[in-house]
Amino acid sequence: MLFSTRAEYGVRLMVELGRQEDRAPVALSAVAESENLPLSYLEHLVAKLRKAGLVESQRGAHGGYRLGRPAHEIEMLDVVQALEGAISPMECFQPDPEGKVSCSHETDGDHACATKLLWTRVQGGVTRALAGTTLAELVEFSDQHTNVPPAAAVTAA
């Protein structure tokens, strides 16, 4: 299962905002520069994250973006779903809001889809992994394994 650049770049954006959690709002241009990501693409992603309540914006000379809630309360499942939509390992596989799964192949006849069990397990595993990982964990991991300065340091330079 491959996630798109929306998920990759969006998670990187969220980690950078998480690194700045207790500071002033971060300019998106600073995140783009520090993470070497296209600003126009980040603008598109941050709109989806705002709509999901994961980030907040502040206008003005000292404006920018900050987390919508504490990093330890943000699960990666929330981030990925805000950017990618429902987690589906196959095109025929469609989870509904209640967590039940339907398969478009089941309408091909009066029998169950032979692979539905497999894709249900794959979807469950991915969902559990994302739900079991908080933004705070990724920020801590990032801080321990990188020498890249946070976006605020880039803007101060």
PDB file of C-alpha atoms in Angstrom:
ATOM      1  CA  MET A   1       0.000   0.000   0.000  1.00  0.00           C
ATOM      2  CA  LEU A   2       1.456   3.317  -1.039  1.00  0.00           C
ATOM      3  CA  PHE A   3       0.452   6.666   0.369  1.00  0.00           C
ATOM      4  CA  SER A   4       0.775   9.709  -1.862  1.00  0.00           C
ATOM      5  CA  THR A   5       2.992  12.726  -1.368  1.00  0.00           C
ATOM      6  CA  ARG A   6      -0.003  14.364   0.341  1.00  0.00           C
ATOM      7  CA  ALA A   7       0.506  12.067   3.330  1.00  0.00           C
ATOM      8  CA  GLU A   8       4.303  12.254   3.242  1.00  0.00           C
ATOM      9  CA  TYR A   9       4.520  16.034   2.977  1.00  0.00           C
ATOM     10  CA  GLY A  10       1.572  16.567   5.317  1.00  0.00           C
ATOM     11  CA  VAL A  11       3.149  14.467   8.058  1.00  0.00           C
ATOM     12  CA  ARG A  12       6.457  16.309   7.588  1.00  0.00           C
ATOM     13  CA  LEU A  13       4.587  19.620   7.888  1.00  0.00           C
ATOM     14  CA  MET A  14       2.861  18.449  11.056  1.00  0.00           C
ATOM     15  CA  VAL A  15       6.147  17.283  12.587  1.00  0.00           C
ATOM     16  CA  GLU A  16       7.695  20.683  11.905  1.00  0.00           C
ATOM     17  CA  LEU A  17       4.713  22.432  13.497  1.00  0.00           C
ATOM     18  CA  GLY A  18       4.963  20.011  16.411  1.00  0.00           C
ATOM     19  CA  ARG A  19       8.603  20.946  16.891  1.00  0.00           C
ATOM     20  CA  GLN A  20       7.418  24.554  17.310  1.00  0.00           C
ATOM     21  CA  GLU A  21       4.418  23.724  19.521  1.00  0.00           C
ATOM     22  CA  ASP A  22       5.202  26.145  22.340  1.00  0.00           C
ATOM     23  CA  ARG A  23       6.473  28.965  20.126  1.00  0.00           C
ATOM     24  CA  ALA A  24       5.000  31.610  17.852  1.00  0.00           C
ATOM     25  CA  PRO A  25       3.128  30.541  14.714  1.00  0.00           C
ATOM     26  CA  VAL A  26       5.359  29.231  11.941  1.00  0.00           C
ATOM     27  CA  ALA A  27       5.357  30.736   8.451  1.00  0.00           C
ATOM     28  CA  LEU A  28       4.607  28.121   5.832  1.00  0.00           C
ATOM     29  CA  SER A  29       7.498  29.456   3.773  1.00  0.00           C
ATOM     30  CA  ALA A  30       9.854  28.591   6.658  1.00  0.00           C
ATOM     31  CA  VAL A  31       8.528  25.025   6.730  1.00  0.00           C
ATOM     32  CA  ALA A  32       8.895  24.761   2.955  1.00  0.00           C
ATOM     33  CA  GLU A  33      12.496  25.946   3.193  1.00  0.00           C
ATOM     34  CA  SER A  34      13.510  23.784   6.155  1.00  0.00           C
ATOM     35  CA  GLU A  35      11.875  20.651   4.736  1.00  0.00           C
ATOM     36  CA  ASN A  36      12.739  21.427   1.097  1.00  0.00           C
ATOM     37  CA  LEU A  37       9.079  21.149   0.051  1.00  0.00           C
ATOM     38  CA  PRO A  38       7.124  23.194  -2.516  1.00  0.00           C
ATOM     39  CA  LEU A  39       5.314  26.077  -0.811  1.00  0.00           C
ATOM     40  CA  SER A  40       2.313  25.957  -3.157  1.00  0.00           C
ATOM     41  CA  TYR A  41       1.767  22.273  -2.327  1.00  0.00           C
ATOM     42  CA  LEU A  42       2.036  22.941   1.414  1.00  0.00           C
ATOM     43  CA  GLU A  43      -0.607  25.668   1.067  1.00  0.00           C
ATOM     44  CA  HIS A  44      -2.976  23.086  -0.413  1.00  0.00           C
ATOM     45  CA  LEU A  45      -2.210  20.572   2.348  1.00  0.00           C
ATOM     46  CA  VAL A  46      -2.517  23.044   5.207  1.00  0.00           C
ATOM     47  CA  ALA A  47      -6.026  23.933   3.994  1.00  0.00           C
ATOM     48  CA  LYS A  48      -7.078  20.288   4.421  1.00  0.00           C
ATOM     49  CA  LEU A  49      -5.402  20.093   7.823  1.00  0.00           C
ATOM     50  CA  ARG A  50      -7.165  23.301   8.937  1.00  0.00           C
ATOM     51  CA  LYS A  51     -10.510  21.930   7.822  1.00  0.00           C
ATOM     52  CA  ALA A  52      -9.874  18.847   9.975  1.00  0.00           C
ATOM     53  CA  GLY A  53      -8.983  21.031  12.984  1.00  0.00           C
ATOM     54  CA  LEU A  54      -5.417  19.763  13.098  1.00  0.00           C
ATOM     55  CA  VAL A  55      -3.808  23.168  12.492  1.00  0.00           C
ATOM     56  CA  GLU A  56      -4.807  26.769  13.132  1.00  0.00           C
ATOM     57  CA  SER A  57      -3.727  29.878  11.313  1.00  0.00           C
ATOM     58  CA  GLN A  58      -2.937  33.350  12.562  1.00  0.00           C
ATOM     59  CA  ARG A  59      -2.931  36.327  10.224  1.00  0.00           C
ATOM     60  CA  GLY A  60      -0.678  39.337  10.371  1.00  0.00           C
ATOM     61  CA  ALA A  61       2.990  40.218  10.437  1.00  0.00           C
ATOM     62  CA  HIS A  62       3.708  37.555  13.046  1.00  0.00           C
ATOM     63  CA  GLY A  63       1.210  35.105  11.614  1.00  0.00           C
ATOM     64  CA  GLY A  64       1.595  31.580  10.459  1.00  0.00           C
ATOM     65  CA  TYR A  65       0.431  28.139  11.474  1.00  0.00           C
ATOM     66  CA  ARG A  66       0.401  26.173  14.698  1.00  0.00           C
ATOM     67  CA  LEU A  67      -1.103  22.918  15.863  1.00  0.00           C
ATOM     68  CA  GLY A  68      -4.845  22.876  16.448  1.00  0.00           C
ATOM     69  CA  ARG A  69      -4.397  20.743  19.569  1.00  0.00           C
ATOM     70  CA  PRO A  70      -1.450  19.356  21.556  1.00  0.00           C
ATOM     71  CA  ALA A  71       0.888  17.030  19.654  1.00  0.00           C
ATOM     72  CA  HIS A  72       0.258  14.141  22.071  1.00  0.00           C
ATOM     73  CA  GLU A  73      -3.456  14.295  21.136  1.00  0.00           C
ATOM     74  CA  ILE A  74      -2.916  14.132  17.361  1.00  0.00           C
ATOM     75  CA  GLU A  75      -2.881  10.610  15.948  1.00  0.00           C
ATOM     76  CA  MET A  76      -1.302  10.023  12.571  1.00  0.00           C
ATOM     77  CA  LEU A  77      -4.560   8.354  11.518  1.00  0.00           C
ATOM     78  CA  ASP A  78      -6.260  11.769  11.804  1.00  0.00           C
ATOM     79  CA  VAL A  79      -3.557  13.412   9.702  1.00  0.00           C
ATOM     80  CA  VAL A  80      -3.479  10.772   6.966  1.00  0.00           C
ATOM     81  CA  GLN A  81      -7.267  10.587   6.720  1.00  0.00           C
ATOM     82  CA  ALA A  82      -7.520  14.384   6.519  1.00  0.00           C
ATOM     83  CA  LEU A  83      -5.111  14.336   3.579  1.00  0.00           C
ATOM     84  CA  GLU A  84      -5.814  11.007   1.843  1.00  0.00           C
ATOM     85  CA  GLY A  85      -9.357  10.105   2.842  1.00  0.00           C
ATOM     86  CA  ALA A  86     -10.340   6.635   4.034  1.00  0.00           C
ATOM     87  CA  ILE A  87      -7.617   3.992   4.307  1.00  0.00           C
ATOM     88  CA  SER A  88      -8.280   1.470   1.525  1.00  0.00           C
ATOM     89  CA  PRO A  89      -5.680  -1.100   0.488  1.00  0.00           C
ATOM     90  CA  MET A  90      -7.563  -1.892  -2.753  1.00  0.00           C
ATOM     91  CA  GLU A  91      -9.856   0.122  -5.033  1.00  0.00           C
ATOM     92  CA  CYS A  92     -12.681  -2.371  -4.521  1.00  0.00           C
ATOM     93  CA  PHE A  93     -12.407  -2.024  -0.738  1.00  0.00           C
ATOM     94  CA  GLN A  94     -14.577   0.657   0.884  1.00  0.00           C
ATOM     95  CA  PRO A  95     -14.766   1.161   4.663  1.00  0.00           C
ATOM     96  CA  ASP A  96     -17.785   3.082   5.921  1.00  0.00           C
ATOM     97  CA  PRO A  97     -17.899   5.511   8.890  1.00  0.00           C
ATOM     98  CA  GLU A  98     -19.023   2.714  11.231  1.00  0.00           C
ATOM     99  CA  GLY A  99     -15.975   0.630  10.355  1.00  0.00           C
ATOM    100  CA  LYS A 100     -17.775  -1.972   8.257  1.00  0.00           C
ATOM    101  CA  VAL A 101     -16.178  -2.891   4.963  1.00  0.00           C
ATOM    102  CA  SER A 102     -17.835  -3.455   1.622  1.00  0.00           C
ATOM    103  CA  CYS A 103     -16.256  -4.826  -1.508  1.00  0.00           C
ATOM    104  CA  SER A 104     -17.459  -3.868  -4.966  1.00  0.00           C
ATOM    105  CA  HIS A 105     -16.835  -7.458  -6.118  1.00  0.00           C
ATOM    106  CA  GLU A 106     -19.574  -8.707  -3.780  1.00  0.00           C
ATOM    107  CA  THR A 107     -22.119  -7.161  -6.120  1.00  0.00           C
ATOM    108  CA  ASP A 108     -20.752  -9.274  -8.995  1.00  0.00           C
ATOM    109  CA  GLY A 109     -22.813 -12.231  -7.796  1.00  0.00           C
ATOM    110  CA  ASP A 110     -24.372 -13.740  -4.733  1.00  0.00           C
ATOM    111  CA  HIS A 111     -21.096 -14.821  -3.116  1.00  0.00           C
ATOM    112  CA  ALA A 112     -18.649 -13.158  -0.756  1.00  0.00           C
ATOM    113  CA  CYS A 113     -15.412 -11.653  -2.052  1.00  0.00           C
ATOM    114  CA  ALA A 114     -12.663 -14.253  -1.685  1.00  0.00           C
ATOM    115  CA  THR A 115     -10.020 -11.688  -0.669  1.00  0.00           C
ATOM    116  CA  LYS A 116     -12.105  -9.447   1.602  1.00  0.00           C
ATOM    117  CA  LEU A 117     -10.672 -11.033   4.767  1.00  0.00           C
ATOM    118  CA  LEU A 118      -7.111 -10.295   3.650  1.00  0.00           C
ATOM    119  CA  TRP A 119      -7.777  -6.650   2.762  1.00  0.00           C
ATOM    120  CA  THR A 120      -9.782  -6.147   5.945  1.00  0.00           C
ATOM    121  CA  ARG A 121      -6.783  -7.342   7.957  1.00  0.00           C
ATOM    122  CA  VAL A 122      -4.390  -5.144   5.975  1.00  0.00           C
ATOM    123  CA  GLN A 123      -6.631  -2.104   6.470  1.00  0.00           C
ATOM    124  CA  GLY A 124      -6.952  -2.875  10.189  1.00  0.00           C
ATOM    125  CA  GLY A 125      -3.192  -3.194  10.601  1.00  0.00           C
ATOM    126  CA  VAL A 126      -2.463   0.086   8.842  1.00  0.00           C
ATOM    127  CA  THR A 127      -5.224   1.860  10.762  1.00  0.00           C
ATOM    128  CA  ARG A 128      -3.956   0.542  14.115  1.00  0.00           C
ATOM    129  CA  ALA A 129      -0.378   1.579  13.293  1.00  0.00           C
ATOM    130  CA  LEU A 130      -1.461   5.102  12.374  1.00  0.00           C
ATOM    131  CA  ALA A 131      -3.813   5.430  15.357  1.00  0.00           C
ATOM    132  CA  GLY A 132      -1.095   4.131  17.664  1.00  0.00           C
ATOM    133  CA  THR A 133       1.407   6.778  16.608  1.00  0.00           C
ATOM    134  CA  THR A 134       1.064  10.322  17.893  1.00  0.00           C
ATOM    135  CA  LEU A 135       2.572  13.461  16.490  1.00  0.00           C
ATOM    136  CA  ALA A 136       4.458  13.903  19.769  1.00  0.00           C
ATOM    137  CA  GLU A 137       6.229  10.563  19.159  1.00  0.00           C
ATOM    138  CA  LEU A 138       7.288  11.634  15.676  1.00  0.00           C
ATOM    139  CA  VAL A 139       8.523  14.994  16.957  1.00  0.00           C
ATOM    140  CA  GLU A 140      10.569  13.278  19.659  1.00  0.00           C
ATOM    141  CA  PHE A 141      11.977  10.801  17.131  1.00  0.00           C
ATOM    142  CA  SER A 142      12.781  13.634  14.722  1.00  0.00           C
ATOM    143  CA  ASP A 143      14.548  15.656  17.392  1.00  0.00           C
ATOM    144  CA  GLN A 144      16.677  12.658  18.385  1.00  0.00           C
ATOM    145  CA  HIS A 145      17.654  11.738  14.823  1.00  0.00           C
ATOM    146  CA  THR A 146      18.232  14.984  12.970  1.00  0.00           C
ATOM    147  CA  ASN A 147      20.616  17.895  12.891  1.00  0.00           C
ATOM    148  CA  VAL A 148      18.258  20.059  10.824  1.00  0.00           C
ATOM    149  CA  PRO A 149      17.274  23.279  12.594  1.00  0.00           C
ATOM    150  CA  PRO A 150      13.573  23.850  13.268  1.00  0.00           C
ATOM    151  CA  ALA A 151      11.681  26.230  10.976  1.00  0.00           C
ATOM    152  CA  ALA A 152      11.748  29.023  13.576  1.00  0.00           C
ATOM    153  CA  ALA A 153      15.538  28.984  13.505  1.00  0.00           C
ATOM    154  CA  VAL A 154      15.448  29.256   9.721  1.00  0.00           C
ATOM    155  CA  THR A 155      13.201  32.337   9.901  1.00  0.00           C
ATOM    156  CA  ALA A 156      15.357  33.945  12.585  1.00  0.00           C
ATOM    157  CA  ALA A 157      18.479  33.608  10.454  1.00  0.00           C
TER     158      ALA A 157
END
